[in-house]
CSV table of C-alpha atoms in Angstrom, one decimal:
chain,number,residue,atom,x,y,z
A,135,MET,CA,62.0,105.5,94.8
A,136,THR,CA,62.0,107.0,98.3
A,137,ALA,CA,62.2,105.0,101.5
A,138,HIS,CA,59.1,106.8,102.9
A,139,ALA,CA,56.5,105.7,100.4
A,140,ASN,CA,56.7,102.0,100.6
A,141,PRO,CA,53.6,100.3,102.1
A,142,LYS,CA,55.4,96.9,102.3
A,143,ASN,CA,57.6,98.3,105.0
A,144,LEU,CA,54.6,98.8,107.4
A,145,ILE,CA,54.4,96.5,110.5
A,146,PRO,CA,50.9,95.3,111.3
A,147,GLY,CA,49.9,95.7,115.0
A,148,ALA,CA,46.8,95.1,117.0
A,149,THR,CA,45.8,98.8,116.5
A,150,GLY,CA,46.7,99.1,112.9
A,151,ASP,CA,49.9,99.6,110.9
A,152,TRP,CA,53.1,101.0,112.3
A,153,GLU,CA,56.2,102.4,110.7
A,154,VAL,CA,59.7,102.0,112.0
A,155,VAL,CA,62.1,104.9,111.6
A,156,ILE,CA,65.8,104.1,111.6
A,157,GLY,CA,68.9,106.2,111.8
A,158,LEU,CA,72.5,104.8,112.0
A,159,GLU,CA,75.7,106.1,113.5
A,160,ILE,CA,78.5,104.1,111.9
A,161,HIS,CA,81.9,104.0,113.7
A,162,ALA,CA,84.5,103.2,111.0
A,163,GLN,CA,88.1,102.7,112.0
A,164,VAL,CA,90.3,104.9,109.8
A,165,ALA,CA,92.8,103.0,107.6
A,166,SER,CA,96.1,104.4,108.7
A,167,ASN,CA,99.4,103.2,110.2
A,168,ALA,CA,99.2,105.2,113.4
A,169,LYS,CA,96.6,106.6,115.8
A,170,LEU,CA,94.7,109.9,115.6
A,171,PHE,CA,96.9,111.9,118.0
A,172,SER,CA,99.9,109.7,118.6
A,173,GLY,CA,102.5,107.7,116.6
A,174,ALA,CA,101.5,104.3,118.1
A,175,ALA,CA,100.7,101.5,115.7
A,176,VAL,CA,97.2,100.2,115.1
A,177,GLY,CA,97.7,96.6,113.8
A,178,PHE,CA,95.1,94.1,114.8
A,179,GLY,CA,95.9,91.1,117.0
A,180,ALA,CA,99.0,92.6,118.7
A,181,PRO,CA,99.7,91.5,122.3
A,182,GLU,CA,97.7,93.4,124.9
A,183,ASN,CA,99.0,96.9,125.7
A,184,SER,CA,101.9,96.6,123.2
A,185,GLN,CA,100.6,99.5,121.0
A,186,VAL,CA,100.2,102.2,123.5
A,187,SER,CA,102.1,105.5,123.6
A,188,LEU,CA,102.3,107.8,126.6
A,189,VAL,CA,99.6,110.0,124.9
A,190,ASP,CA,97.3,107.0,124.6
A,191,ALA,CA,97.8,106.1,128.2
A,192,ALA,CA,97.1,109.7,129.2
A,193,MET,CA,100.3,110.3,131.1
A,194,PRO,CA,100.6,113.7,132.7
A,195,GLY,CA,101.8,116.5,130.4
A,196,MET,CA,101.4,114.5,127.2
A,197,LEU,CA,100.0,116.5,124.3
A,198,PRO,CA,98.0,115.2,121.3
A,199,VAL,CA,99.3,115.9,117.8
A,200,ILE,CA,97.0,115.4,114.8
A,201,ASN,CA,97.8,112.6,112.3
A,202,GLU,CA,97.4,114.2,108.9
A,203,GLU,CA,96.8,110.9,107.1
A,204,CYS,CA,93.6,110.5,109.3
A,205,VAL,CA,92.4,114.0,108.2
A,206,ARG,CA,93.0,113.1,104.6
A,207,GLN,CA,91.1,109.8,104.9
A,208,ALA,CA,88.1,111.7,106.5
A,209,ILE,CA,88.1,114.2,103.6
A,210,ARG,CA,88.3,111.5,101.0
A,211,THR,CA,85.4,109.7,102.7
A,212,GLY,CA,83.4,112.9,102.7
A,213,LEU,CA,84.0,113.3,99.0
A,214,GLY,CA,82.9,109.8,98.4
A,215,LEU,CA,79.6,110.6,100.3
A,216,LYS,CA,79.0,113.7,98.1
A,217,ALA,CA,79.2,115.7,101.3
A,218,THR,CA,80.2,119.3,102.2
A,219,ILE,CA,83.8,119.4,103.4
A,220,ASN,CA,84.2,122.0,106.2
A,221,HIS,CA,87.5,123.9,105.8
A,222,ARG,CA,87.5,124.6,109.5
A,223,SER,CA,86.6,122.1,112.2
A,224,VAL,CA,87.2,121.9,115.9
A,225,PHE,CA,88.1,119.1,118.3
A,226,ASP,CA,86.1,118.9,121.5
A,227,ARG,CA,86.4,117.0,124.8
A,228,LYS,CA,83.5,114.7,125.4
A,229,ASN,CA,83.6,114.0,129.2
A,230,TYR,CA,82.5,110.7,130.6
A,231,PHE,CA,84.0,108.1,132.9
A,232,TYR,CA,84.8,104.7,131.6
A,233,PRO,CA,87.5,102.4,132.9
A,234,ASP,CA,89.1,101.9,129.5
A,235,LEU,CA,89.1,105.7,128.7
A,236,PRO,CA,92.4,106.8,130.4
A,237,GLN,CA,91.9,110.5,129.9
A,238,GLY,CA,88.5,110.6,131.4
A,239,TYR,CA,87.3,112.2,128.2
A,240,GLN,CA,87.2,111.4,124.5
A,241,ILE,CA,88.6,113.8,121.9
A,242,SER,CA,85.8,114.1,119.4
A,243,GLN,CA,84.1,116.7,117.3
A,244,TYR,CA,80.7,118.2,118.2
A,245,LYS,CA,79.5,121.5,116.8
A,246,SER,CA,82.1,121.9,114.0
A,247,PRO,CA,82.7,118.5,112.3
A,248,ILE,CA,85.2,118.0,109.4
A,249,VAL,CA,82.4,116.8,107.1
A,250,GLY,CA,78.8,118.1,106.8
A,251,GLU,CA,75.8,116.9,104.9
A,252,GLY,CA,76.0,114.3,102.1
A,253,GLU,CA,74.1,111.3,100.7
A,254,VAL,CA,74.3,107.6,99.8
A,255,ILE,CA,72.2,106.1,97.1
A,256,VAL,CA,71.3,102.6,98.3
A,257,ASP,CA,70.3,99.7,96.0
A,258,LEU,CA,67.5,97.5,97.4
A,259,SER,CA,67.5,95.5,94.1
A,260,PRO,CA,68.9,96.1,90.6
A,261,THR,CA,65.8,98.2,89.8
A,262,GLU,CA,64.9,99.8,93.2
A,263,SER,CA,67.0,102.3,95.1
A,264,PHE,CA,66.5,105.1,97.7
A,265,THR,CA,68.6,107.8,99.1
A,266,VAL,CA,69.9,108.1,102.7
A,267,GLY,CA,71.0,111.5,103.8
A,268,ILE,CA,74.2,111.9,105.7
A,269,GLU,CA,74.0,114.3,108.6
A,270,ARG,CA,77.8,114.6,109.3
A,271,LEU,CA,81.1,112.8,109.6
A,272,HIS,CA,83.4,113.6,112.4
A,273,LEU,CA,86.8,112.3,113.6
A,274,GLU,CA,87.2,110.9,117.1
A,275,GLN,CA,89.4,108.6,119.1
A,276,ASP,CA,88.4,105.1,120.2
A,277,ALA,CA,88.4,103.9,123.8
A,278,GLY,CA,90.4,100.9,125.0
A,279,LYS,CA,88.9,97.5,125.8
A,280,SER,CA,87.8,96.0,129.1
A,281,ILE,CA,88.2,92.2,129.4
A,282,HIS,CA,86.0,90.5,132.0
A,283,ASP,CA,86.7,86.8,131.4
A,284,GLN,CA,90.3,86.5,132.4
A,285,HIS,CA,89.8,86.6,136.2
A,286,PRO,CA,87.0,85.7,138.6
A,287,THR,CA,86.9,89.1,140.4
A,288,LEU,CA,89.1,91.5,138.3
A,289,SER,CA,88.6,93.2,134.9
A,290,TYR,CA,91.7,93.6,132.7
A,291,ILE,CA,92.2,96.7,130.4
A,292,ASP,CA,93.8,96.5,127.0
A,293,LEU,CA,94.7,100.0,125.7
A,294,ASN,CA,95.8,98.9,122.2
A,295,ARG,CA,92.6,100.5,120.6
A,296,SER,CA,92.8,103.6,122.8
A,297,GLY,CA,93.3,106.6,120.6
A,298,THR,CA,92.7,104.7,117.3
A,299,ALA,CA,91.1,107.1,114.8
A,300,LEU,CA,87.4,106.6,114.1
A,301,MET,CA,85.1,108.3,111.6
A,302,GLU,CA,81.6,108.6,113.0
A,303,ILE,CA,79.2,108.7,110.0
A,304,VAL,CA,75.8,109.8,111.2
A,305,SER,CA,72.8,109.2,108.9
A,306,LYS,CA,69.5,111.0,108.8
A,307,PRO,CA,66.5,108.9,110.0
A,308,ASP,CA,65.7,107.9,106.4
A,309,MET,CA,65.4,104.1,106.7
A,310,ARG,CA,62.0,102.4,107.2
A,311,SER,CA,62.8,98.7,107.5
A,312,ALA,CA,65.5,96.3,108.7
A,313,ASP,CA,66.3,95.5,105.0
A,314,GLU,CA,66.8,99.1,104.2
A,315,ALA,CA,69.2,99.5,107.2
A,316,LYS,CA,71.1,96.4,106.1
A,317,ALA,CA,71.3,97.6,102.5
A,318,TYR,CA,72.6,101.0,103.6
A,319,VAL,CA,75.4,99.6,105.8
A,320,THR,CA,76.3,97.2,102.9
A,321,LYS,CA,76.6,100.1,100.5
A,322,LEU,CA,78.4,102.4,102.9
A,323,ARG,CA,80.9,99.6,103.6
A,324,THR,CA,81.5,99.1,99.9
A,325,ILE,CA,82.1,102.9,99.4
A,326,LEU,CA,84.6,102.9,102.3
A,327,ARG,CA,86.5,99.9,100.9
A,328,TYR,CA,86.7,101.4,97.4
A,329,LEU,CA,88.1,104.6,98.9
A,330,GLY,CA,90.5,102.6,101.0
A,331,THR,CA,89.6,104.7,104.1
A,332,CYS,CA,88.3,101.8,106.2
A,333,ASP,CA,88.6,98.0,105.6
A,334,GLY,CA,85.0,97.5,106.9
A,335,ASP,CA,86.0,94.3,108.8
A,336,MET,CA,83.1,94.0,111.3
A,337,GLU,CA,84.5,90.8,112.9
A,338,LYS,CA,87.6,92.8,114.1
A,339,GLY,CA,85.3,95.7,115.2
A,340,ASN,CA,86.6,98.0,112.5
A,341,LEU,CA,83.1,98.9,111.5
A,342,ARG,CA,80.3,99.0,114.2
A,343,ALA,CA,76.9,100.6,114.2
A,344,ASP,CA,74.8,102.4,116.8
A,345,VAL,CA,71.2,101.8,115.6
A,346,ASN,CA,68.5,104.4,116.5
A,347,VAL,CA,65.0,102.9,116.3
A,348,SER,CA,61.6,104.5,116.9
A,349,VAL,CA,58.1,103.7,115.7
A,350,ARG,CA,55.1,105.8,114.8
A,351,LYS,CA,51.7,105.6,113.0
A,352,PRO,CA,52.3,106.4,109.3
A,353,GLY,CA,52.2,110.2,108.9
A,354,ASP,CA,52.6,111.0,112.6
A,355,PRO,CA,55.6,112.9,114.1
A,356,PHE,CA,58.7,110.8,115.0
A,357,GLY,CA,58.4,108.7,118.2
A,358,THR,CA,60.9,108.5,121.1
A,359,ARG,CA,64.0,106.6,119.9
A,360,CYS,CA,66.1,104.0,121.6
A,361,GLU,CA,69.8,103.6,120.6
A,362,ILE,CA,71.2,100.0,120.3
A,363,LYS,CA,75.0,100.3,120.8
A,364,ASN,CA,77.9,98.7,119.0
A,365,VAL,CA,76.2,96.2,116.7
A,366,ASN,CA,79.0,94.5,114.8
A,367,SER,CA,77.3,92.5,111.9
A,368,ILE,CA,74.9,93.5,109.2
A,369,ARG,CA,72.7,90.5,110.0
A,370,PHE,CA,72.5,91.5,113.7
A,371,ILE,CA,71.6,95.1,112.6
A,372,GLY,CA,68.6,93.7,110.8
A,373,GLN,CA,67.6,91.4,113.8
A,374,ALA,CA,68.0,94.2,116.3
A,375,VAL,CA,65.8,96.6,114.3
A,376,ASP,CA,63.0,94.0,113.9
A,377,TYR,CA,63.1,93.0,117.6
A,378,GLU,CA,63.3,96.6,118.9
A,379,ALA,CA,60.4,97.8,116.6
A,380,ARG,CA,58.1,95.0,117.8
A,381,ARG,CA,59.1,95.7,121.4
A,382,GLN,CA,58.2,99.3,121.1
A,383,ILE,CA,54.9,98.6,119.3
A,384,GLY,CA,54.0,96.2,122.1
A,385,ILE,CA,54.6,98.8,124.8
A,386,LEU,CA,52.7,101.5,122.9
A,387,GLU,CA,49.7,99.3,122.1
A,388,ASP,CA,49.5,98.4,125.8
A,389,GLY,CA,49.2,102.1,126.6
A,390,GLY,CA,52.8,102.5,127.8
A,391,THR,CA,55.4,105.1,126.7
A,392,ILE,CA,58.9,104.6,125.3
A,393,ASP,CA,61.8,105.7,127.5
A,394,GLN,CA,64.7,107.2,125.6
A,395,GLU,CA,67.5,104.9,126.5
A,396,THR,CA,70.7,103.1,125.3
A,397,ARG,CA,70.2,99.3,124.7
A,398,LEU,CA,72.4,96.4,123.8
A,399,TYR,CA,71.6,93.7,121.3
A,400,ASP,CA,72.1,90.1,122.6
A,401,ALA,CA,72.8,88.0,119.5
A,402,THR,CA,72.4,84.7,121.3
A,403,LYS,CA,69.0,85.5,122.7
A,404,GLY,CA,68.0,87.6,119.7
A,405,GLU,CA,66.8,90.5,121.8
A,406,THR,CA,67.7,94.0,123.0
A,407,ARG,CA,68.0,94.9,126.6
A,408,SER,CA,68.3,98.1,128.5
A,409,MET,CA,71.9,99.4,129.3
A,410,ARG,CA,71.4,102.9,130.6
A,411,SER,CA,69.1,105.9,130.2
A,412,LYS,CA,70.2,108.0,127.2
A,413,GLU,CA,72.5,110.9,127.8
A,414,GLU,CA,71.9,114.2,126.2
A,415,ALA,CA,74.7,116.3,124.7
A,416,HIS,CA,74.9,118.6,127.7
A,417,ASP,CA,75.6,115.6,130.0
A,418,TYR,CA,79.0,115.2,128.2
A,419,ARG,CA,80.0,118.9,129.0
A,420,TYR,CA,81.5,119.3,125.5
A,421,PHE,CA,84.1,122.1,125.2
A,422,PRO,CA,86.9,122.7,122.6
A,423,ASP,CA,90.1,120.8,123.5
A,424,PRO,CA,92.6,123.4,124.7
A,425,ASP,CA,95.5,121.2,123.5
A,426,LEU,CA,94.4,121.2,119.8
A,427,LEU,CA,94.1,124.2,117.5
A,428,PRO,CA,91.2,124.3,115.1
A,429,LEU,CA,91.8,122.1,112.0
A,430,GLU,CA,92.0,124.3,108.9
A,431,PHE,CA,92.8,123.5,105.3
A,432,SER,CA,92.2,125.1,101.9
A,433,GLN,CA,90.0,124.2,99.0
A,434,ALA,CA,93.1,123.4,97.0
A,435,TYR,CA,94.0,120.7,99.6
A,436,VAL,CA,90.5,119.2,99.1
A,437,ASP,CA,90.8,119.4,95.3
A,438,ASP,CA,94.1,117.6,95.3
A,439,LEU,CA,92.5,114.7,97.2
A,440,ALA,CA,89.4,114.7,94.9
A,441,ALA,CA,91.6,114.5,91.8
A,442,VAL,CA,92.9,111.1,92.8
A,443,LEU,CA,89.8,109.5,94.1
A,444,PRO,CA,89.1,106.0,92.6
A,445,GLU,CA,86.0,105.4,90.5
A,446,LEU,CA,83.3,104.6,93.0
A,447,PRO,CA,80.7,101.8,92.8
A,448,ASP,CA,77.8,103.8,91.4
A,449,ALA,CA,79.9,105.3,88.6
A,450,LYS,CA,81.5,101.9,87.9
A,451,LYS,CA,78.1,100.2,87.7
A,452,ALA,CA,76.8,102.8,85.2
A,453,ARG,CA,80.0,102.3,83.1
A,454,PHE,CA,79.7,98.5,83.2
A,455,ILE,CA,76.1,98.8,81.9
A,456,SER,CA,77.0,101.3,79.1
A,457,GLN,CA,80.5,100.1,78.1
A,458,TYR,CA,80.0,96.4,78.4
A,459,GLY,CA,76.2,96.0,77.9
A,460,LEU,CA,75.8,94.2,81.2
A,461,THR,CA,72.4,93.9,82.9
A,462,PRO,CA,72.0,96.1,86.1
A,463,TYR,CA,71.9,92.8,88.1
A,464,ASP,CA,75.2,91.6,86.8
A,465,ALA,CA,76.8,95.0,87.1
A,466,SER,CA,75.7,95.4,90.7
A,467,ILE,CA,77.2,92.0,91.7
A,468,LEU,CA,80.5,92.8,90.0
A,469,VAL,CA,80.9,96.2,91.6
A,470,LEU,CA,80.1,95.0,95.2
A,471,GLU,CA,83.8,94.7,95.8
A,472,ARG,CA,86.6,96.6,94.0
A,473,ASP,CA,88.7,93.4,93.6
A,474,ASN,CA,85.7,91.7,91.9
A,475,ALA,CA,85.3,94.6,89.5
A,476,ASP,CA,89.0,94.6,88.6
A,477,TYR,CA,89.0,90.9,88.1
A,478,PHE,CA,86.1,91.1,85.7
A,479,GLU,CA,87.6,93.9,83.7
A,480,ALA,CA,90.8,91.9,83.3
A,481,VAL,CA,88.8,89.0,81.9
A,482,ALA,CA,86.6,91.1,79.7
A,483,LYS,CA,89.4,93.1,78.0
A,484,GLY,CA,89.1,92.4,74.3
A,485,ARG,CA,86.5,89.6,74.8
A,486,ASP,CA,82.7,89.2,74.8
A,487,ALA,CA,81.9,91.0,78.0
A,488,LYS,CA,78.6,89.2,78.7
A,489,ALA,CA,80.2,85.8,78.4
A,490,SER,CA,83.0,87.0,80.6
A,491,ALA,CA,80.6,88.3,83.2
A,492,ASN,CA,78.7,85.0,83.1
A,493,TRP,CA,81.8,83.0,83.7
A,494,VAL,CA,83.1,85.2,86.5
A,495,ILE,CA,79.8,85.5,88.4
A,496,ASN,CA,78.3,82.0,87.9
A,497,GLU,CA,81.3,79.7,87.7
A,498,LEU,CA,84.1,81.4,89.5
A,499,PHE,CA,82.2,83.3,92.2
A,500,GLY,CA,79.9,80.3,92.7
A,501,ARG,CA,82.9,78.0,93.3
A,502,LEU,CA,84.8,80.5,95.5
A,503,ASN,CA,81.7,81.0,97.6
A,504,ARG,CA,81.4,77.2,98.2
A,505,ASP,CA,85.0,77.1,99.3
A,506,GLY,CA,84.7,80.2,101.5
A,507,ARG,CA,87.2,82.2,99.4
A,508,ASP,CA,87.2,85.4,97.4
A,509,VAL,CA,88.9,86.6,94.2
A,510,THR,CA,92.0,87.8,96.2
A,511,THR,CA,92.7,84.1,97.0
A,512,SER,CA,91.3,82.6,93.7
A,513,PRO,CA,93.3,79.7,92.3
A,514,VAL,CA,92.1,80.8,88.8
A,515,THR,CA,93.6,83.9,87.3
A,516,PRO,CA,91.7,86.3,84.9
A,517,ALA,CA,93.9,85.1,82.1
A,518,GLN,CA,92.9,81.5,82.7
A,519,ILE,CA,89.1,82.4,82.7
A,520,GLY,CA,89.7,84.5,79.6
A,521,GLY,CA,91.4,81.4,78.0
A,522,ILE,CA,88.3,79.3,78.6
A,523,VAL,CA,86.0,82.0,77.2
A,524,ASP,CA,88.3,82.2,74.1
A,525,LEU,CA,88.1,78.4,73.6
A,526,ILE,CA,84.3,78.5,73.7
A,527,ALA,CA,84.1,81.5,71.4
A,528,SER,CA,86.3,79.9,68.8
A,529,GLY,CA,84.3,76.6,68.9
A,530,VAL,CA,87.3,74.6,70.2
A,531,ILE,CA,85.2,73.4,73.2
A,532,SER,CA,81.5,73.3,74.0
A,533,GLY,CA,79.9,75.0,77.1
A,534,LYS,CA,79.7,71.5,78.7
A,535,ILE,CA,83.4,70.7,78.1
A,536,ALA,CA,84.2,74.2,79.4
A,537,LYS,CA,82.7,73.4,82.8
A,538,ASP,CA,84.9,70.3,83.1
A,539,LEU,CA,87.9,72.3,81.9
A,540,PHE,CA,87.2,75.0,84.6
A,541,GLU,CA,87.2,72.3,87.3
A,542,ILE,CA,90.6,71.0,86.1
A,543,ILE,CA,92.1,74.6,86.0
A,544,TYR,CA,90.6,75.4,89.5
A,545,THR,CA,92.0,72.3,91.2
A,546,GLU,CA,95.2,71.7,89.1
A,547,GLY,CA,96.0,74.9,87.4
A,548,GLY,CA,97.6,75.1,83.9
A,549,ASP,CA,96.9,76.9,80.6
A,550,PRO,CA,93.4,76.1,79.3
A,551,ALA,CA,94.4,75.6,75.7
A,552,ALA,CA,97.3,73.3,76.6
A,553,VAL,CA,95.0,71.2,78.9
A,554,VAL,CA,92.4,70.8,76.1
A,555,GLU,CA,95.2,69.7,73.8
A,556,ALA,CA,96.8,67.3,76.2
A,557,ARG,CA,93.6,65.7,77.4
A,558,GLY,CA,91.9,65.5,74.0
A,559,MET,CA,89.0,67.7,75.1
A,560,LYS,CA,88.5,69.4,71.7
A,561,GLN,CA,84.9,69.7,70.4
A,562,VAL,CA,84.4,67.5,67.3
A,563,THR,CA,83.4,69.7,64.4
A,564,ASP,CA,84.4,67.1,61.8
A,565,THR,CA,81.1,66.4,60.1
A,566,GLY,CA,82.2,62.9,59.0
A,567,ALA,CA,82.9,61.8,62.6
A,568,ILE,CA,79.6,63.4,63.8
A,569,GLU,CA,77.6,61.7,61.0
A,570,LYS,CA,78.9,58.3,62.0
A,571,VAL,CA,77.6,58.8,65.6
A,572,ILE,CA,74.2,60.1,64.3
A,573,ASP,CA,73.8,57.2,62.0
A,574,ALA,CA,74.5,54.7,64.8
A,575,VAL,CA,71.9,56.5,67.1
A,576,ILE,CA,69.3,56.5,64.4
A,577,ALA,CA,69.8,52.9,63.5
A,578,ALA,CA,69.5,51.8,67.1
A,579,ASN,CA,66.2,53.7,67.7
A,580,PRO,CA,63.8,53.2,64.8
A,581,ASP,CA,60.7,53.7,67.0
A,582,LYS,CA,62.0,57.0,68.2
A,583,VAL,CA,62.7,58.1,64.6
A,584,GLN,CA,59.0,57.7,63.8
A,585,GLN,CA,58.1,59.7,67.0
A,586,ALA,CA,60.5,62.5,66.0
A,587,ILE,CA,59.1,62.8,62.5
A,588,ALA,CA,55.6,63.0,64.0
A,589,LYS,CA,56.7,65.3,66.9
A,590,PRO,CA,59.7,67.5,66.0
A,591,THR,CA,60.3,68.5,69.6
A,592,MET,CA,61.7,64.9,70.1
A,593,LEU,CA,64.8,66.2,68.3
A,594,GLY,CA,66.2,67.2,71.6
A,595,TRP,CA,66.3,63.5,72.7
A,596,PHE,CA,68.4,62.6,69.7
A,597,VAL,CA,70.8,65.6,70.3
A,598,GLY,CA,71.2,64.3,73.9
A,599,GLN,CA,72.0,60.8,72.7
A,600,VAL,CA,74.5,61.9,70.1
A,601,MET,CA,76.2,64.2,72.7
A,602,LYS,CA,76.4,61.3,75.1
A,603,ALA,CA,77.8,58.9,72.5
A,604,SER,CA,80.5,61.5,71.6
A,605,GLY,CA,81.4,62.1,75.2
A,606,GLY,CA,80.1,65.7,75.0
A,607,LYS,CA,82.6,66.6,72.3
A,608,ALA,CA,80.3,66.9,69.3
A,609,ASN,CA,79.5,70.4,68.3
A,610,PRO,CA,75.8,70.8,69.3
A,611,GLU,CA,75.0,73.2,66.4
A,612,ALA,CA,76.4,70.8,63.9
A,613,VAL,CA,74.5,67.8,65.5
A,614,ASN,CA,71.3,69.8,65.4
A,615,ALA,CA,71.6,70.7,61.8
A,616,MET,CA,72.6,67.3,60.7
A,617,LEU,CA,69.8,65.5,62.6
A,618,LYS,CA,67.2,67.8,61.0
A,619,THR,CA,68.5,66.9,57.5
A,620,LYS,CA,68.7,63.1,58.3
A,621,LEU,CA,65.2,62.9,59.9
A,622,GLY,CA,63.7,65.3,57.3
A,623,ILE,CA,62.3,67.6,60.0
């Protein structure tokens, strides 16, 4: 299914339907221990200006030296995006003035990026997907941070981020709705996390998006685009697209024209506002950085990195469906995070995979979600969930008892089998004991017996009463079979 052929994406206007066209530039902070051109650390939350080398502060005579780990991470990301890896790339100087850019230029890549064209297959639902083309991925250094709320008349500068390695991942304008843009960022973030090339933490600013939005009548050429800078949450990306599309449609329907400009998204007001007119590439006076040689590596270098790539989400999802017989929906939930997938596989090993998936997704994820936790901080181990699944499979406990048992394990811990033994939670399969309970229920409800004989669907009422009387411990199958015999249904 392509993004372009979906009538439900069209936005109704006063003069007919409009189509929004979206391209994204994602700035992903490279997972490494040092900056792109210096040995300074990159840990989050360090005191201001404590992670700044002389290179980052642009002291005279300081020369940048490329961090090979950042190069490796960019190549691995390119491989994960099924992209062309360019064996020769060049670092350029992008010249602009900003108070927190000490050099007065940013070292980036322009005409010759390290990674060329690729693609991301984006899932809109378990049955609906579309492809977003990747234009390029290039390496560049981050700027510092201006702080305006510490002093009434002065701005402070924190250079801790200055020189930190970023991958700028530029998509083609292949998205046609806010939902598609959100789904793309979600999928890209999942791929980066699987690869271990960026932690995707948007709250810390480690993944940010510049959102390019234009509108057109379906089938028309692309309209003039506006770029919304530095949007740092997936929800805000969706809101910014919706607001900006409607703003542009309103201007065009009033007979106006769209100015190409850079805008900001104000999350508190839920609107975009103008920041500056959009620069063109020539405004930045790009030229190759004379302090850095072209970056060159061999195909063998790329092949060595490709050989040790982890299994990525699409491949893992396909394997979960074929190997474990999971539904596309369950498989897509389990592969959303690598830790979730690993947890599920640890539970499913040697067990009924569908039952394992059910317990992991519904009981465990549901409970962790309510508590604002994830599997990395789960109080229940895969072995404990597996123990509960085993007890149900062997008929020792019923599904209802299992939920009570899960609650005990979640809050108190312990071995599931030992807890069942110690607390007398075993399911009653002794037919003699079940028969006594059934006889008592039948004797107490003669009127219901007649109704059940006339209307066999009443049997469920009796099953409920027997289960209640046995404290949920009677085996439901045994109760069902015995009731049918006793009532002659």
